[in-house]
GROMACS .gro file of N, CA and C in nm:
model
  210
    1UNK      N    1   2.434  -1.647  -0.445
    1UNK     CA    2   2.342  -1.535  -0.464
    1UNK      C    3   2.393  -1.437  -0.569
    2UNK      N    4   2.528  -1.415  -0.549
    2UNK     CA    5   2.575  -1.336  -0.708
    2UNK      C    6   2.489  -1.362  -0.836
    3UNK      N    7   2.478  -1.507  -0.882
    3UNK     CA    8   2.427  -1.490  -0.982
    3UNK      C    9   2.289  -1.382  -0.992
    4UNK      N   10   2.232  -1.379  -0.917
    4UNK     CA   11   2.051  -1.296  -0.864
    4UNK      C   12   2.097  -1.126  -0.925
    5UNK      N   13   2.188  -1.094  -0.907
    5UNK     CA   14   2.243  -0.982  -0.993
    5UNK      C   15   2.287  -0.936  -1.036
    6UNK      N   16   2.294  -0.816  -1.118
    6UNK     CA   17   2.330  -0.753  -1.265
    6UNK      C   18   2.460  -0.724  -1.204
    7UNK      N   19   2.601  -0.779  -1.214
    7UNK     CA   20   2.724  -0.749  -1.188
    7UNK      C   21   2.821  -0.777  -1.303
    8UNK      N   22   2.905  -0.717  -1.287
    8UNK     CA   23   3.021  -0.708  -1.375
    8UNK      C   24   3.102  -0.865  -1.357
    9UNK      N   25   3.154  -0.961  -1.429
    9UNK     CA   26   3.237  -1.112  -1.359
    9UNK      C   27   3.305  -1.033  -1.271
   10UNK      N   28   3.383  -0.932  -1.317
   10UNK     CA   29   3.548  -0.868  -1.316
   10UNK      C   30   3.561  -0.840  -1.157
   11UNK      N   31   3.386  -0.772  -1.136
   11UNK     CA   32   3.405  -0.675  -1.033
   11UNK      C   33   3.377  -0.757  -0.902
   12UNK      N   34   3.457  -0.723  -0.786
   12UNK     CA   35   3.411  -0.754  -0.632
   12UNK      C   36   3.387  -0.607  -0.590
   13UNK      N   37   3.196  -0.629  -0.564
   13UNK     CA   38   3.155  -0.501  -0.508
   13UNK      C   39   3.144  -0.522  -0.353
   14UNK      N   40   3.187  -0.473  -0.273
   14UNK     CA   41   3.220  -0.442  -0.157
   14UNK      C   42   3.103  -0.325  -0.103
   15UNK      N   43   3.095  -0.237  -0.181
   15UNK     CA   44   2.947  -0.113  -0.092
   15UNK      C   45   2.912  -0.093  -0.039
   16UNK      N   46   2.876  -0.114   0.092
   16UNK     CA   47   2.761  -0.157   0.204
   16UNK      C   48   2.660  -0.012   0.223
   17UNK      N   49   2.692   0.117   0.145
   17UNK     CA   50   2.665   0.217   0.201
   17UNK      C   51   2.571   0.260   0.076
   18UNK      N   52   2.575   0.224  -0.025
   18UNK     CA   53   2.466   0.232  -0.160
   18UNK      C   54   2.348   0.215  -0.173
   19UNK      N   55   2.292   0.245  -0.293
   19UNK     CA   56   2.160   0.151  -0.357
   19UNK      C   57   2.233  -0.016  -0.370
   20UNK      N   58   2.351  -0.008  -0.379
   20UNK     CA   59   2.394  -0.178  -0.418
   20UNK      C   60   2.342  -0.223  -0.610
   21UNK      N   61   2.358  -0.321  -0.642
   21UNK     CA   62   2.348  -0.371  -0.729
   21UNK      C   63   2.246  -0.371  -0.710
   22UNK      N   64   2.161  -0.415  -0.871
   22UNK     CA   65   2.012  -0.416  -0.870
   22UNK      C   66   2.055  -0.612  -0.910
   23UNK      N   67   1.935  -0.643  -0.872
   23UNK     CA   68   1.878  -0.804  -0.866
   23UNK      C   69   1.813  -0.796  -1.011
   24UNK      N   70   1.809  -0.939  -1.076
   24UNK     CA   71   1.727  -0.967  -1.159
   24UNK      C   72   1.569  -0.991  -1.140
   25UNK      N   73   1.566  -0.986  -1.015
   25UNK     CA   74   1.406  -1.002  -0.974
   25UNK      C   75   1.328  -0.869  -1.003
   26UNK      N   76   1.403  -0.743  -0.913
   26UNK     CA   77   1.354  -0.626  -0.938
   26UNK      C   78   1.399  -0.563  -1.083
   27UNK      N   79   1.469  -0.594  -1.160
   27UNK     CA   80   1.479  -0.534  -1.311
   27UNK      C   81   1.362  -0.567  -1.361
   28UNK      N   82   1.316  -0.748  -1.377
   28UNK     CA   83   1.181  -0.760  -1.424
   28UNK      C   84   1.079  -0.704  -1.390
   29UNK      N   85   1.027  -0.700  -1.224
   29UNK     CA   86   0.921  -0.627  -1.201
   29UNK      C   87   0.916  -0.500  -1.246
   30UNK      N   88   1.014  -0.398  -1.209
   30UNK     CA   89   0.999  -0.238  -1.278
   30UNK      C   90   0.983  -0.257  -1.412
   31UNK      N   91   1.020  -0.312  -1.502
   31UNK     CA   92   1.034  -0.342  -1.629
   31UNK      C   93   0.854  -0.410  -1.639
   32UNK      N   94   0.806  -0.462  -1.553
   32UNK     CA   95   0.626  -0.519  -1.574
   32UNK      C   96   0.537  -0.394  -1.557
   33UNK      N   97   0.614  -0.282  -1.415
   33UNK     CA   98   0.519  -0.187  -1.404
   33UNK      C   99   0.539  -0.058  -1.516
   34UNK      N  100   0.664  -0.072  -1.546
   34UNK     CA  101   0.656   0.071  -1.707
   34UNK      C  102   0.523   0.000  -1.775
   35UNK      N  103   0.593  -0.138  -1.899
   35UNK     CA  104   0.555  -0.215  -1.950
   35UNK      C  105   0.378  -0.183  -1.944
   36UNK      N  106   0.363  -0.248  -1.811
   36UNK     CA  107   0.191  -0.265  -1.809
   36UNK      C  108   0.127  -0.206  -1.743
   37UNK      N  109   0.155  -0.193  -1.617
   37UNK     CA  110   0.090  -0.070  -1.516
   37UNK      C  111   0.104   0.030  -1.552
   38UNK      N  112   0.200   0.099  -1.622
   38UNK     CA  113   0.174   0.231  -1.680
   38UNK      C  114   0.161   0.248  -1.800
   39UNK      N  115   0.231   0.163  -1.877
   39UNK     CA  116   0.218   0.194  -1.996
   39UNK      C  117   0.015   0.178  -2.054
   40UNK      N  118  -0.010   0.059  -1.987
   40UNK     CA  119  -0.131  -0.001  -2.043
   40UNK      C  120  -0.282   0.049  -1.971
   41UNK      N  121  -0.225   0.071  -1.886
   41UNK     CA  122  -0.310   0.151  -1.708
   41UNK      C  123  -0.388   0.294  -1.755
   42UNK      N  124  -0.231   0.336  -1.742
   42UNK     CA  125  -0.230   0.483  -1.736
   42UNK      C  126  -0.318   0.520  -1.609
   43UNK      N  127  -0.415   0.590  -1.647
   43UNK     CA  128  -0.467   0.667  -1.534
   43UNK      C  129  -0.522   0.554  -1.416
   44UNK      N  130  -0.571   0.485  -1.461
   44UNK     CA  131  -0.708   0.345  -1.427
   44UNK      C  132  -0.589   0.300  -1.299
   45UNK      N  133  -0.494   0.327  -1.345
   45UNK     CA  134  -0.401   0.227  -1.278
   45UNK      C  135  -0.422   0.296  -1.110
   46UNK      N  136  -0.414   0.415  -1.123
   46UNK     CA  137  -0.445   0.439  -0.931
   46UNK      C  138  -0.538   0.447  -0.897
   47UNK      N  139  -0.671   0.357  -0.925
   47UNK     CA  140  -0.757   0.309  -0.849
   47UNK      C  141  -0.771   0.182  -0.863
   48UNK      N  142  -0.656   0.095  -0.931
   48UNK     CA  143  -0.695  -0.005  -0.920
   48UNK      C  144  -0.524  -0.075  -0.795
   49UNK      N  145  -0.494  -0.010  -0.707
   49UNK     CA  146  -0.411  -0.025  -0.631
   49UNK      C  147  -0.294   0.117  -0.562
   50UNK      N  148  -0.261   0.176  -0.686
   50UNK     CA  149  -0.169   0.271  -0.684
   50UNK      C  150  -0.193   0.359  -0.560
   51UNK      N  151  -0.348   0.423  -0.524
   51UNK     CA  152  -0.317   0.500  -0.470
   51UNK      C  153  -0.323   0.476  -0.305
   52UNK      N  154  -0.359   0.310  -0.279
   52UNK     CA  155  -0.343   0.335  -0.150
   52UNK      C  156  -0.191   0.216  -0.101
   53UNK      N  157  -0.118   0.202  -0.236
   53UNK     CA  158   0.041   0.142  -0.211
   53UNK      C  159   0.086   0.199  -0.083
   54UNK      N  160   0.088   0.346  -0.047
   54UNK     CA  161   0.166   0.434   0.073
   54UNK      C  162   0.144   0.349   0.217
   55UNK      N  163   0.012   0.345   0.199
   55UNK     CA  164  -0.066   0.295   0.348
   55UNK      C  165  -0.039   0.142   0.376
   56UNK      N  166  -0.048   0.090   0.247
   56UNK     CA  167  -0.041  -0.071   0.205
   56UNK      C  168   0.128  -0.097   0.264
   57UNK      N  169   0.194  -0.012   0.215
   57UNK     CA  170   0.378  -0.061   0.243
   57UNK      C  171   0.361  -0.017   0.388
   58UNK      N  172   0.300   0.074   0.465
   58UNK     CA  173   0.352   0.172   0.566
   58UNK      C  174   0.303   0.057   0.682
   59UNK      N  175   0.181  -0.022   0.661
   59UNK     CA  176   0.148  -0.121   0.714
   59UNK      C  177   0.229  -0.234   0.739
   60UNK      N  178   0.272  -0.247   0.635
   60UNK     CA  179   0.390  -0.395   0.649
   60UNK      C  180   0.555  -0.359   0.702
   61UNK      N  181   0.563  -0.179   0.684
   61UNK     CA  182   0.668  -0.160   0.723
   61UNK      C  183   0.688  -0.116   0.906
   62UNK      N  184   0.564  -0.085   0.917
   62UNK     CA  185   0.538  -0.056   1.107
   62UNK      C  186   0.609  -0.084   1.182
   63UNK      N  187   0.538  -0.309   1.175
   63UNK     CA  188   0.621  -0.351   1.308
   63UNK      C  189   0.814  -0.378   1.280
   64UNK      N  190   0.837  -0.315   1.173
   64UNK     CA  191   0.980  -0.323   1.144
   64UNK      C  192   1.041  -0.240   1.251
   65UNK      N  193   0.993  -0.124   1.247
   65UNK     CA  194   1.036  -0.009   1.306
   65UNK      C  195   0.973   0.051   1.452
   66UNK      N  196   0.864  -0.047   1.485
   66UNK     CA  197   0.817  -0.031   1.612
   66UNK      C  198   0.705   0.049   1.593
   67UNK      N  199   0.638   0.127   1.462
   67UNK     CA  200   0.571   0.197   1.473
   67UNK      C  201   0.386   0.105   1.480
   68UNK      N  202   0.318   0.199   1.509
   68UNK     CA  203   0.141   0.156   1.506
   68UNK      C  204   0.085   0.118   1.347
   69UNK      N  205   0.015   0.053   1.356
   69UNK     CA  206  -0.038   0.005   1.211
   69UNK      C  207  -0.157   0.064   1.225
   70UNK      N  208  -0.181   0.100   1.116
   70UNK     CA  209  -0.328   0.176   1.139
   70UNK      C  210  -0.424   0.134   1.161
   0.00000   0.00000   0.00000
């Protein structure tokens, strides 16, 4: 799994208490939403998903945490 992220060869990161290393998966995606969702979007972009992301994550994050889904 090392290879999956942006690390130093040199370094053994140990952390457990961080953001941690970032992954090459999530560099690309943030790098798609500057890129195109905002850059290309701009405004358009929070009605075409943006503005109900909160409710959309809060949903999938519920039964993590025991809470009600709306």
């Amino acid at each position: 799994m090392r290879g999956e992220y942006i690390l130093d060869e040199s370094l053994l990161y140990l952390d457990g208490n961080s953001l941690g290393p970032v992954s090459t998966s999530v560099q690309r995606r943030v790098r798609e939403t500057i890129d195109r969702e905002w850059a290309e979007e701009l405004v358009r972009g929070w009605g075409e998903g943006w503005m109900d992301a909160p409710t959309r994550m809060g949903d999938r994050l519920a039964p993590l945490i025991g809470a009600r889904v709306r």
